[in-house]
XYZ file of C-alpha atoms in Angstrom:
704
model
C 53.495 33.659 -52.135
C 51.565 36.030 -50.069
C 51.394 39.782 -50.620
C 53.900 42.067 -48.941
C 53.100 45.092 -46.728
C 55.108 48.321 -46.940
C 55.560 50.308 -43.715
C 56.794 53.939 -43.515
C 59.073 54.891 -40.526
C 60.578 58.141 -39.482
C 63.925 58.102 -38.075
C 63.754 60.400 -34.990
C 67.007 59.360 -33.506
C 69.220 61.507 -35.975
C 70.644 64.734 -34.851
C 69.686 66.331 -38.092
C 66.964 68.982 -38.100
C 64.800 67.095 -40.478
C 64.055 63.348 -39.959
C 64.692 60.715 -42.686
C 61.827 58.639 -43.807
C 62.630 54.863 -44.510
C 60.674 52.103 -46.237
C 60.610 48.679 -44.839
C 59.150 45.629 -46.597
C 57.662 43.093 -44.369
C 56.441 39.709 -45.798
C 53.148 38.195 -44.772
C 53.481 35.537 -42.149
C 53.685 32.019 -43.572
C 50.184 30.203 -43.706
C 49.518 27.431 -41.149
C 50.706 23.947 -42.274
C 47.845 21.875 -43.558
C 46.380 19.163 -41.150
C 47.368 15.738 -42.381
C 44.556 13.729 -43.689
C 45.011 10.911 -41.270
C 44.588 13.276 -38.326
C 41.328 14.638 -39.820
C 40.204 11.019 -40.370
C 41.013 10.039 -36.750
C 39.024 13.036 -35.479
C 36.080 12.026 -37.574
C 36.185 8.404 -36.363
C 36.399 9.480 -32.745
C 33.412 11.766 -33.180
C 31.468 9.136 -34.907
C 32.312 6.481 -32.190
C 31.402 8.894 -29.322
C 28.098 9.946 -30.986
C 25.125 8.613 -28.887
C 23.352 7.212 -32.020
C 26.365 5.394 -33.123
C 26.926 3.859 -29.543
C 23.146 2.954 -29.409
C 23.417 1.180 -32.787
C 26.623 -0.614 -31.725
C 24.942 -1.731 -28.493
C 21.912 -2.985 -30.387
C 24.059 -5.001 -32.702
C 26.055 -6.550 -29.940
C 22.928 -7.151 -27.812
C 21.143 -9.169 -30.489
C 24.242 -11.035 -31.426
C 24.756 -11.981 -27.703
C 21.050 -12.919 -27.525
C 21.979 -15.879 -29.757
C 24.783 -16.951 -27.615
C 22.760 -16.616 -24.494
C 19.743 -18.463 -26.013
C 22.147 -21.330 -27.014
C 23.443 -21.454 -23.432
C 19.970 -21.584 -22.044
C 18.889 -24.322 -24.514
C 22.004 -26.371 -23.720
C 21.326 -26.070 -20.089
C 17.679 -27.192 -20.553
C 18.744 -30.035 -22.499
C 21.414 -31.062 -20.007
C 18.811 -30.791 -17.253
C 16.489 -32.977 -19.254
C 19.028 -35.676 -19.800
C 20.694 -35.712 -16.488
C 19.786 -35.473 -12.846
C 21.350 -32.039 -12.421
C 18.185 -30.329 -11.470
C 17.593 -32.963 -8.563
C 21.162 -32.366 -7.334
C 20.630 -28.540 -7.267
C 17.494 -28.870 -5.405
C 19.056 -31.273 -2.971
C 21.997 -28.887 -2.285
C 19.678 -25.867 -1.973
C 17.535 -27.793 0.647
C 20.642 -28.656 2.499
C 21.897 -25.196 2.450
C 18.544 -23.958 3.780
C 18.599 -26.577 6.618
C 15.604 -28.377 5.215
C 16.895 -31.930 5.205
C 13.582 -33.461 4.793
C 13.232 -31.805 1.416
C 16.758 -32.731 0.533
C 16.015 -36.430 1.069
C 12.866 -35.988 -1.177
C 15.069 -34.478 -3.950
C 17.612 -37.341 -3.465
C 14.687 -39.951 -3.913
C 13.407 -38.148 -7.033
C 16.902 -38.114 -8.480
C 17.261 -41.818 -7.953
C 13.984 -42.506 -9.671
C 15.156 -40.420 -12.574
C 18.341 -42.564 -12.841
C 16.490 -45.940 -12.685
C 14.058 -44.658 -15.458
C 17.026 -43.492 -17.629
C 18.813 -46.822 -17.130
C 15.633 -48.647 -18.315
C 15.409 -46.502 -21.392
C 19.034 -47.204 -22.264
C 18.610 -50.950 -21.890
C 15.636 -50.781 -24.215
C 17.713 -48.952 -26.761
C 20.004 -51.960 -26.926
C 17.226 -54.256 -28.001
C 15.283 -51.749 -30.128
C 17.223 -52.328 -33.538
C 16.455 -56.027 -33.375
C 12.809 -55.352 -32.335
C 12.488 -52.632 -35.028
C 13.770 -55.008 -37.821
C 11.468 -57.841 -36.685
C 8.632 -55.404 -36.690
C 9.489 -54.003 -40.140
C 9.695 -57.417 -41.645
C 6.456 -58.525 -40.179
C 4.743 -55.256 -40.990
C 5.982 -55.383 -44.593
C 4.926 -58.915 -45.102
C 1.475 -58.212 -43.657
C 1.234 -54.962 -45.635
C 2.094 -56.661 -49.079
C -0.308 -59.500 -48.220
C -2.975 -57.024 -47.502
C -2.512 -55.021 -50.671
C -2.512 -58.249 -52.737
C -5.645 -59.351 -51.068
C -7.253 -55.954 -51.739
C -6.071 -56.368 -55.570
C -7.645 -59.772 -55.819
C -10.942 -58.417 -54.470
C -10.532 -55.546 -57.060
C -9.928 -57.984 -59.856
C -12.838 -60.168 -59.103
C -15.141 -57.169 -58.893
C -13.850 -55.635 -62.148
C -13.299 -58.990 -63.870
C -9.733 -57.795 -64.878
C -6.750 -59.824 -63.691
C -4.409 -56.824 -63.946
C -6.221 -55.224 -60.931
C -4.418 -57.624 -58.655
C -1.292 -55.381 -58.539
C -3.101 -52.102 -58.722
C -2.929 -51.406 -54.816
C 0.776 -52.256 -54.838
C 1.433 -49.982 -57.713
C -0.453 -47.198 -55.970
C 1.692 -47.481 -52.829
C 4.821 -47.426 -54.957
C 3.792 -44.301 -56.842
C 3.017 -42.652 -53.425
C 6.451 -43.464 -52.101
C 7.969 -42.090 -55.343
C 5.903 -38.922 -55.001
C 7.254 -38.376 -51.367
C 10.836 -38.895 -52.488
C 10.316 -36.326 -55.105
C 8.875 -33.814 -52.781
C 11.653 -34.404 -50.229
C 14.390 -34.017 -52.921
C 12.800 -30.625 -53.957
C 12.370 -29.330 -50.446
C 15.659 -30.670 -48.956
C 17.979 -28.210 -50.585
C 16.283 -25.050 -49.374
C 15.628 -26.727 -46.012
C 19.192 -27.378 -45.480
C 20.018 -23.817 -46.570
C 17.454 -22.145 -44.199
C 17.830 -24.552 -41.320
C 20.738 -22.867 -39.661
C 19.066 -19.499 -39.974
C 15.843 -20.888 -38.495
C 17.963 -22.473 -35.625
C 19.652 -19.099 -35.019
C 16.380 -17.262 -34.935
C 15.032 -19.881 -32.415
C 18.026 -19.251 -30.213
C 17.636 -15.508 -30.530
C 13.990 -15.715 -29.409
C 14.983 -17.683 -26.253
C 17.783 -15.237 -25.441
C 15.682 -12.207 -26.115
C 12.925 -13.411 -24.021
C 15.257 -14.062 -21.115
C 17.339 -10.912 -21.773
C 20.433 -13.078 -21.845
C 22.929 -10.466 -22.588
C 25.315 -8.319 -20.464
C 23.975 -5.051 -18.911
C 26.168 -2.827 -20.778
C 24.461 -3.719 -24.148
C 20.987 -3.365 -22.892
C 18.908 -0.299 -23.634
C 19.257 2.739 -21.316
C 15.982 2.209 -19.349
C 16.991 -1.388 -18.615
C 20.546 -0.359 -17.609
C 19.175 2.202 -15.293
C 16.750 -0.347 -13.788
C 13.675 1.909 -14.526
C 10.543 -0.216 -14.838
C 12.576 -3.519 -14.537
C 10.174 -6.318 -13.775
C 10.789 -8.315 -10.639
C 12.082 -11.799 -11.444
C 13.405 -14.506 -9.190
C 16.854 -13.961 -10.315
C 16.636 -10.180 -9.537
C 15.288 -11.000 -6.049
C 17.896 -13.570 -5.330
C 20.681 -11.174 -6.484
C 19.256 -8.385 -4.462
C 19.186 -10.576 -1.318
C 22.860 -11.888 -2.161
C 24.161 -8.292 -2.275
C 22.631 -7.196 1.090
C 25.988 -7.637 2.740
C 24.964 -10.531 5.014
C 27.786 -13.115 4.832
C 25.557 -16.162 5.772
C 23.055 -15.206 3.107
C 25.674 -14.848 0.381
C 27.488 -18.114 1.316
C 24.189 -20.000 1.443
C 23.132 -18.775 -1.969
C 26.520 -19.625 -3.414
C 26.221 -23.210 -2.025
C 22.684 -23.626 -3.443
C 22.581 -25.606 -6.633
C 19.826 -23.638 -8.077
C 21.504 -20.231 -7.110
C 18.941 -19.489 -4.396
C 15.801 -19.974 -6.468
C 14.344 -22.488 -3.946
C 14.179 -19.631 -1.317
C 11.350 -17.964 -3.218
C 7.693 -18.636 -3.372
C 6.009 -17.950 -6.831
C 5.989 -14.167 -7.428
C 2.438 -13.058 -7.781
C 0.953 -9.797 -8.843
C -0.462 -7.847 -5.840
C -2.253 -4.591 -6.727
C 0.140 -2.004 -8.188
C 3.291 -4.346 -7.365
C 4.319 -7.900 -6.746
C 4.612 -10.098 -3.679
C 6.930 -12.834 -2.840
C 7.800 -14.869 0.265
C 11.418 -15.592 0.971
C 12.510 -18.526 3.171
C 15.752 -17.375 4.722
C 18.608 -19.857 4.918
C 19.930 -21.028 8.368
C 21.966 -18.255 10.110
C 19.974 -15.323 8.740
C 17.161 -13.739 10.775
C 14.345 -11.778 9.636
C 15.242 -8.526 11.417
C 18.526 -8.534 9.435
C 16.496 -8.228 6.393
C 14.238 -5.465 7.851
C 17.163 -3.503 8.896
C 18.462 -3.333 5.245
C 15.245 -2.232 3.573
C 16.887 0.689 1.780
C 19.724 -1.418 0.368
C 17.303 -4.182 -0.680
C 15.146 -1.620 -2.434
C 18.080 -0.086 -4.201
C 19.205 -3.602 -5.179
C 15.748 -4.042 -6.722
C 16.032 -0.755 -8.588
C 13.261 0.698 -6.484
C 12.962 3.705 -3.999
C 12.834 2.808 -0.337
C 9.090 3.535 -0.022
C 8.313 1.151 -2.804
C 9.479 -1.954 -0.922
C 7.614 -3.204 2.139
C 8.966 -6.087 4.337
C 6.625 -7.858 6.628
C 6.791 -11.111 8.668
C 4.235 -13.871 7.796
C 3.253 -16.871 9.947
C 5.831 -19.195 8.432
C 9.090 -19.488 10.451
C 12.271 -17.794 9.106
C 10.278 -16.132 6.274
C 10.040 -12.490 5.072
C 7.290 -11.373 2.678
C 8.388 -8.666 0.226
C 5.886 -6.419 -1.540
C 7.577 -4.433 -4.322
C 5.681 -1.663 -6.062
C 5.751 -0.952 -9.708
C 8.120 2.071 -10.315
C 6.262 5.233 -9.485
C 2.928 3.542 -8.858
C 2.697 4.781 -5.288
C 2.967 8.319 -6.424
C -0.294 8.040 -8.400
C -3.461 9.362 -6.661
C -6.249 6.910 -5.832
C -9.844 7.448 -6.678
C -12.396 9.654 -4.718
C -14.087 8.223 -1.587
C -17.312 6.337 -2.082
C -18.799 8.871 0.428
C -18.318 11.512 -2.326
C -19.451 9.468 -5.346
C -22.407 7.466 -3.738
C -25.118 9.806 -2.393
C -27.099 6.838 -1.256
C -24.358 5.462 0.928
C -25.315 5.259 4.542
C -23.324 4.318 7.767
C -23.954 1.313 10.093
C -22.054 1.571 13.437
C -22.705 -2.069 14.515
C -22.393 -4.129 11.348
C -20.770 -1.806 8.614
C -17.292 -1.063 7.627
C -16.178 2.550 6.713
C -14.667 2.912 3.228
C -11.330 4.402 4.225
C -9.126 3.946 1.097
C -6.998 1.298 -0.628
C -4.401 -1.155 0.589
C -1.078 -1.458 -1.404
C -2.626 -4.388 -3.326
C -5.223 -1.901 -4.767
C -8.133 -3.517 -2.908
C -10.652 -1.416 -0.999
C -9.703 -0.992 2.718
C -12.712 -0.788 4.894
C -12.554 -0.602 8.793
C -15.064 -1.542 11.468
C -15.447 0.988 14.217
C -17.792 -0.993 16.419
C -16.872 -0.656 20.147
C -13.326 0.424 19.287
C -11.310 3.321 20.713
C -9.391 5.116 18.048
C -6.005 6.839 17.891
C -4.403 8.459 14.948
C -1.160 10.227 14.968
C 1.569 11.528 12.618
C 3.664 14.572 11.845
C 2.015 17.910 11.131
C 0.428 18.474 7.877
C 0.295 14.855 6.715
C -3.480 14.461 6.354
C -4.317 13.338 9.967
C -7.511 15.473 10.392
C -8.831 14.470 6.911
C -8.273 10.772 7.515
C -10.030 10.940 10.900
C -12.733 13.175 9.622
C -13.584 10.711 6.785
C -14.355 8.062 9.428
C -16.558 10.400 11.408
C -18.422 11.490 8.413
C -19.248 7.865 7.544
C -20.497 7.358 11.140
C -22.640 10.363 10.922
C -24.624 8.792 8.165
C -25.811 6.486 10.875
C -28.570 8.512 12.595
C -28.208 6.640 15.885
C -24.603 7.902 16.404
C -24.096 10.902 18.687
C -20.945 13.131 18.796
C -19.088 15.145 21.403
C -16.332 16.973 19.600
C -13.241 19.066 20.581
C -11.109 20.635 17.921
C -8.115 22.114 19.616
C -6.770 23.728 16.541
C -9.924 25.743 15.730
C -9.221 26.111 11.983
C -12.733 25.056 10.928
C -11.774 21.593 9.851
C -14.792 20.251 11.884
C -17.171 23.124 11.369
C -19.516 20.895 9.183
C -20.454 18.920 12.305
C -22.238 22.048 13.620
C -25.941 20.657 13.691
C -24.678 17.023 13.858
C -22.559 17.009 17.139
C -24.246 17.683 20.490
C -21.070 19.663 21.598
C -18.553 21.212 19.229
C -15.704 23.073 20.869
C -13.177 24.706 18.462
C -10.093 26.683 19.413
C -6.554 26.362 20.631
C -6.393 28.246 23.909
C -6.240 26.930 27.422
C -9.862 27.834 27.888
C -10.884 25.570 25.022
C -8.696 22.711 26.620
C -10.575 23.338 29.856
C -13.944 23.063 28.015
C -12.932 19.985 26.147
C -11.767 18.340 29.398
C -15.194 19.088 30.978
C -16.928 17.624 27.875
C -14.817 14.449 28.196
C -15.614 14.252 31.982
C -19.190 14.679 31.076
C -19.014 11.672 28.802
C -17.408 9.800 31.709
C -20.686 10.592 33.745
C -22.769 9.471 30.845
C -20.746 6.228 30.725
C -21.255 5.776 34.465
C -25.063 6.206 34.029
C -25.196 3.654 31.364
C -23.150 1.129 33.399
C -25.782 1.434 36.174
C -28.742 0.934 33.994
C -30.577 -2.314 34.078
C -28.943 -5.286 32.177
C -29.838 -5.549 28.624
C -30.410 -1.751 28.133
C -29.458 -0.728 24.547
C -27.489 2.527 24.291
C -26.770 4.527 21.152
C -23.050 5.046 20.252
C -21.417 8.105 21.643
C -18.220 9.071 20.031
C -16.085 11.576 22.024
C -13.671 12.943 19.500
C -10.782 15.235 20.156
C -8.520 16.459 17.552
C -5.074 17.911 18.404
C -5.294 16.148 21.735
C -1.672 16.825 22.531
C -2.891 20.325 23.367
C -4.890 18.892 26.256
C -1.938 16.671 27.562
C 0.415 19.761 27.442
C -2.048 22.221 28.919
C -0.475 24.055 32.048
C -3.750 25.298 33.465
C -5.032 24.125 36.886
C -8.445 24.307 38.403
C -9.610 25.900 41.707
C -8.528 22.704 43.535
C -4.958 22.816 42.060
C -5.555 19.824 39.794
C -3.903 20.223 36.391
C -5.937 19.875 33.251
C -2.996 18.568 31.361
C -0.197 16.015 32.226
C -0.311 12.292 32.891
C -0.633 12.125 36.606
C -3.375 10.623 38.699
C -4.657 14.061 39.394
C -4.503 15.139 35.729
C -8.097 15.687 34.726
C -8.099 15.201 30.964
C -5.777 12.168 31.326
C -7.875 10.470 33.885
C -11.133 11.185 32.028
C -9.580 9.491 28.909
C -8.370 6.486 30.886
C -11.817 5.925 32.509
C -13.526 5.811 28.997
C -10.785 3.448 27.739
C -11.273 1.190 30.716
C -15.021 0.806 30.526
C -16.624 2.824 27.884
C -16.580 0.126 25.073
C -19.148 -1.910 26.948
C -21.769 0.774 26.803
C -20.801 2.353 23.422
C -18.997 5.328 24.787
C -15.856 5.508 22.584
C -12.782 7.825 22.691
C -11.262 8.986 19.350
C -8.103 11.073 19.418
C -5.830 12.698 16.837
C -2.493 13.848 17.913
C 0.769 14.935 16.092
C 4.395 14.305 16.586
C 4.071 11.873 19.560
C 6.219 11.794 22.514
C 5.838 10.412 26.066
C 4.704 13.917 27.262
C 1.917 14.740 24.705
C 0.749 11.087 24.292
C 1.052 9.161 27.503
C 1.807 5.421 27.373
C -1.431 4.373 29.092
C -3.562 6.448 26.731
C -1.949 5.208 23.481
C -2.187 1.574 24.587
C -5.772 1.963 25.446
C -6.899 2.426 21.834
C -8.124 -0.697 19.978
C -7.389 0.883 16.646
C -4.115 2.723 16.172
C -3.102 4.334 12.915
C -0.096 6.438 12.031
C 0.945 8.687 9.222
C 4.528 9.609 8.487
C 6.671 9.931 11.533
C 10.200 10.891 12.148
C 11.755 8.100 14.079
C 11.216 4.398 14.846
C 10.729 5.194 18.477
C 7.739 7.416 17.447
C 6.426 4.584 15.286
C 6.645 2.297 18.458
C 4.553 4.891 20.400
C 2.081 5.152 17.669
C 1.504 1.545 16.746
C 3.108 -0.577 19.547
C 6.130 -2.832 19.504
C 4.421 -5.793 18.099
C 3.264 -3.962 14.861
C 6.807 -2.307 14.363
C 8.557 -5.656 15.025
C 6.213 -7.244 12.437
C 7.339 -4.733 9.788
C 5.163 -1.691 10.358
C 7.338 1.407 9.512
C 5.416 4.774 9.433
C 8.862 6.402 10.054
C 9.844 5.328 6.478
C 6.882 7.084 4.801
C 7.871 10.270 3.079
C 6.518 13.416 4.666
C 4.698 15.538 2.280
C 4.834 12.900 -0.493
C 2.894 10.214 1.405
C 0.160 12.440 2.587
C -2.943 10.490 3.837
C -1.041 7.172 3.775
C -1.527 5.418 7.100
C -0.126 2.312 8.775
C -2.939 0.628 10.675
C -2.793 -1.896 13.611
C -6.284 -3.012 14.481
C -8.591 -6.135 14.491
C -11.204 -3.985 12.817
C -9.454 -4.076 9.385
C -8.701 -7.062 7.281
C -4.868 -7.678 7.678
C -3.036 -10.467 5.657
C -2.437 -13.603 7.790
C 0.761 -13.296 9.736
C 1.030 -9.558 9.514
C 0.555 -7.166 12.476
C -0.332 -4.127 10.425
C -1.446 -2.933 6.982
C -0.654 0.166 5.009
C -3.666 2.150 3.713
C -3.695 5.030 1.157
C -6.819 6.905 2.430
C -9.308 8.665 0.244
C -9.036 12.490 0.613
C -12.308 14.315 1.175
C -12.105 18.048 0.749
C -13.784 20.417 3.195
C -16.361 21.357 0.598
C -17.256 17.647 -0.023
C -17.312 17.147 3.746
C -19.964 19.899 4.073
C -22.078 18.206 1.457
C -21.853 14.834 3.264
C -22.574 16.465 6.518
C -25.649 17.939 5.054
C -26.786 14.453 3.996
C -26.320 13.316 7.486
C -28.236 16.148 8.988
C -31.162 15.354 6.667
C -31.335 11.911 8.486
C -31.868 13.505 11.940
C -34.684 15.488 13.395
C -32.374 18.333 14.196
C -29.519 18.626 16.623
C -28.811 21.710 18.796
C -24.955 22.053 18.921
C -23.393 23.557 21.935
C -20.182 25.546 21.394
C -19.214 25.968 25.015
C -19.545 24.241 28.360
C -21.233 26.697 30.668
C -20.197 26.610 34.286
C -21.203 28.302 37.570
C -24.431 29.932 36.285
C -28.025 30.025 37.397
C -29.798 27.761 35.115
C -33.377 28.217 33.518
C -34.510 24.688 33.097
C -37.482 25.470 30.782
C -35.222 27.711 28.568
C -32.565 24.965 28.588
C -35.128 22.423 27.622
C -36.119 24.523 24.714
C -32.628 24.934 23.568
C -32.071 21.084 23.883
C -35.067 20.566 21.624
C -33.474 22.574 18.789
C -35.432 22.643 15.512
C -37.082 19.281 15.995
C -40.953 19.250 16.429
C -40.708 16.592 19.127
C -37.777 14.770 20.836
C -37.822 11.666 23.061
C -37.486 12.431 26.894
C -34.397 10.246 26.912
C -32.674 12.330 24.265
C -33.653 15.506 25.949
C -32.031 14.347 29.183
C -28.807 13.535 27.347
C -28.792 16.915 25.752
C -29.375 18.637 29.033
C -26.512 16.755 30.550
C -24.205 17.816 27.751
C -25.373 21.398 28.248
C -24.524 21.446 31.819
C -23.447 18.335 33.590
C -23.472 19.928 37.136
C -27.091 21.062 36.742
C -28.656 18.333 34.753
C -26.333 15.287 34.988
C -28.408 13.579 37.779
C -31.813 14.451 36.214
C -34.355 11.573 35.632
C -37.499 11.365 33.589
C -39.399 12.472 36.833
C -37.258 15.645 37.110
C -38.018 16.421 33.491
C -41.836 15.789 33.823
C -41.920 17.882 36.972
C -40.538 20.955 35.213
C -42.646 20.523 32.203
C -45.850 19.811 34.132
C -45.358 22.924 36.136
C -45.517 25.020 32.981
C -48.188 23.112 31.106
C -45.841 21.459 28.552
C -46.456 17.906 29.765
C -44.600 15.039 27.808
C -46.930 12.708 26.032
C -46.615 9.341 24.145
C -46.035 9.105 20.436
C -45.319 5.872 18.627
C -44.921 4.055 21.949
C -42.275 6.591 23.276
C -42.697 9.539 25.668
C -41.679 12.746 23.813
C -41.477 16.501 24.466
C -43.131 18.748 22.000
C -41.240 21.856 20.990
C -44.512 23.918 20.360
C -45.646 23.208 23.886
C -42.333 24.298 25.442
C -42.123 27.345 23.337
C -45.793 28.382 24.135
C -44.947 27.803 27.948
C -41.999 30.117 27.655
C -44.031 32.718 25.911
C -46.835 32.466 28.500
C -44.343 32.714 31.331
C -42.517 35.687 29.908
C -45.920 37.384 29.250
C -47.068 36.787 32.812
C -43.777 38.003 34.135
C -44.185 41.227 32.148
C -47.743 41.758 33.272
C -46.628 41.375 36.910
C -43.773 43.881 36.446
C -46.308 46.462 34.834
C -48.696 45.924 37.794
């Protein structure tokens, strides 16, 4: 028993003057009843069963046991297929379900040939015992006769009559030895045989993972890294929620395997063509891209659906889990300092396609448009192409950066004009720059046939600023907008219409396209159209066109922020798989510092280019000073190039100048052009000396 506790109490209820103290003995509370042993055991068992290690061990034991059963089922089916025409019947039913009756007839013929061959084998088996007995008797007789003949030869050779039976006795001893060996091995073989058979069945089941999903390891149950197999693809298609697809697969004897082409490795994923059954259209599959990706245990951005040339067929490209989140390597422009550009015959290294192959694009006589949401890598992707072209010394640039954050500052000294800034004044200057390019295009179009012209790239980044500009000129013509009086819009349209023929090309970069900031006629005038991540399918159609989107292009399904630099391209300048209307390219990122290094290499290829940062308007011109500015740092410049630079400096003053006008001004100041290497050139030293002499003469006159 437990100890007792004594409590002292004073009785304060009594009327007596002195209270009475009493003692109360309070026993300890009874101890709790002991937990029965069976309860403790039950709790221990429950804890053990729910412990993760116990569950994992139980799953492993069940998995390997079921591998044996699954392997037995697979081997039995293979044996059944080998002995019966079941495989031909499945192929026939699958072809009928797919509506391919010609293939169904072929399967039926093959099945009939199999039955005829099987019948012949069975008839041969009826006669085989008699034939075998006859063969054995004949063979035995001939064998004994041969051995005796060999013994006779040995007896004659050895002069010993007992050698006649030596070969026969040797054969008898060999047979006895074989019987001894078999009798020794047979017991262990009979004992181990079942275990070896179970091991073989386990190997088959393990390779095919022939066990329920609940006993598989956690990463397999979750689908992480699960390889794409025909059964997985068919199951994913069956569970898309398309009744015609589900019913057709159910009716196919091969469970839908005949719909699939061989699954091939394609870069960081796999590719498979799916021939859809009758009653299922390709757009029904495209509209369920997310569900298909989830059925394949992939994210939506890891599954691409395109339409190849074959009728009623979709092509699925399924990435390895997480592969598209890995960065690609640096650009060859950064790693190869000897790389040069070639406008006419070369292809710019832009990135990698989804297969992991290098994606190179031709820019020859192609207007270019790239668009996407803000901060998705549009400028970097466009700049990479311009940097490659800059490594071709024949290419000239007129550039307008309507953001003005310095993304194109490295082209100072490469571009003839470089305007940077976001204001309406900058839009006005960019518009006049583009109009100057139109005048140059018209001059080239009027040149004698066969005249070769260097490529002139008119590049405007953030072009939506120009289309949305509210400014108007003195004649009340708007700079922005998309009307017939809109100056920027009309200048771009004119270059789109005729510029390609004389190598005057329009490149534009815009963001978040709408009909207002990217008019229909402008976006459809580009030969190469590229898009980064967009918000909606309607924007995707604006960026790439209906044909590309209907063919599977889906920049609206790229992940903003996560798929930076990934572009969907529709162009004949890049190699696109047959039957597809677009290709997805993960572009190389070239940092601003690397871009400056590449631009310095491009500047080293040139004699020196004076870059204008504003289009001057309405001022009195000093032709000799302007000629000196146009020469830049080069010691001498061809007269044709001087005229182009003067026109870019001020189209109104010098746009109509000819070689005669240039020669007249230079002759008047004693800085005559002269011939060098077969070309008329202007010497910078002569022009600077003429300026110095003119200024000194002016000062002397003023002093006088």
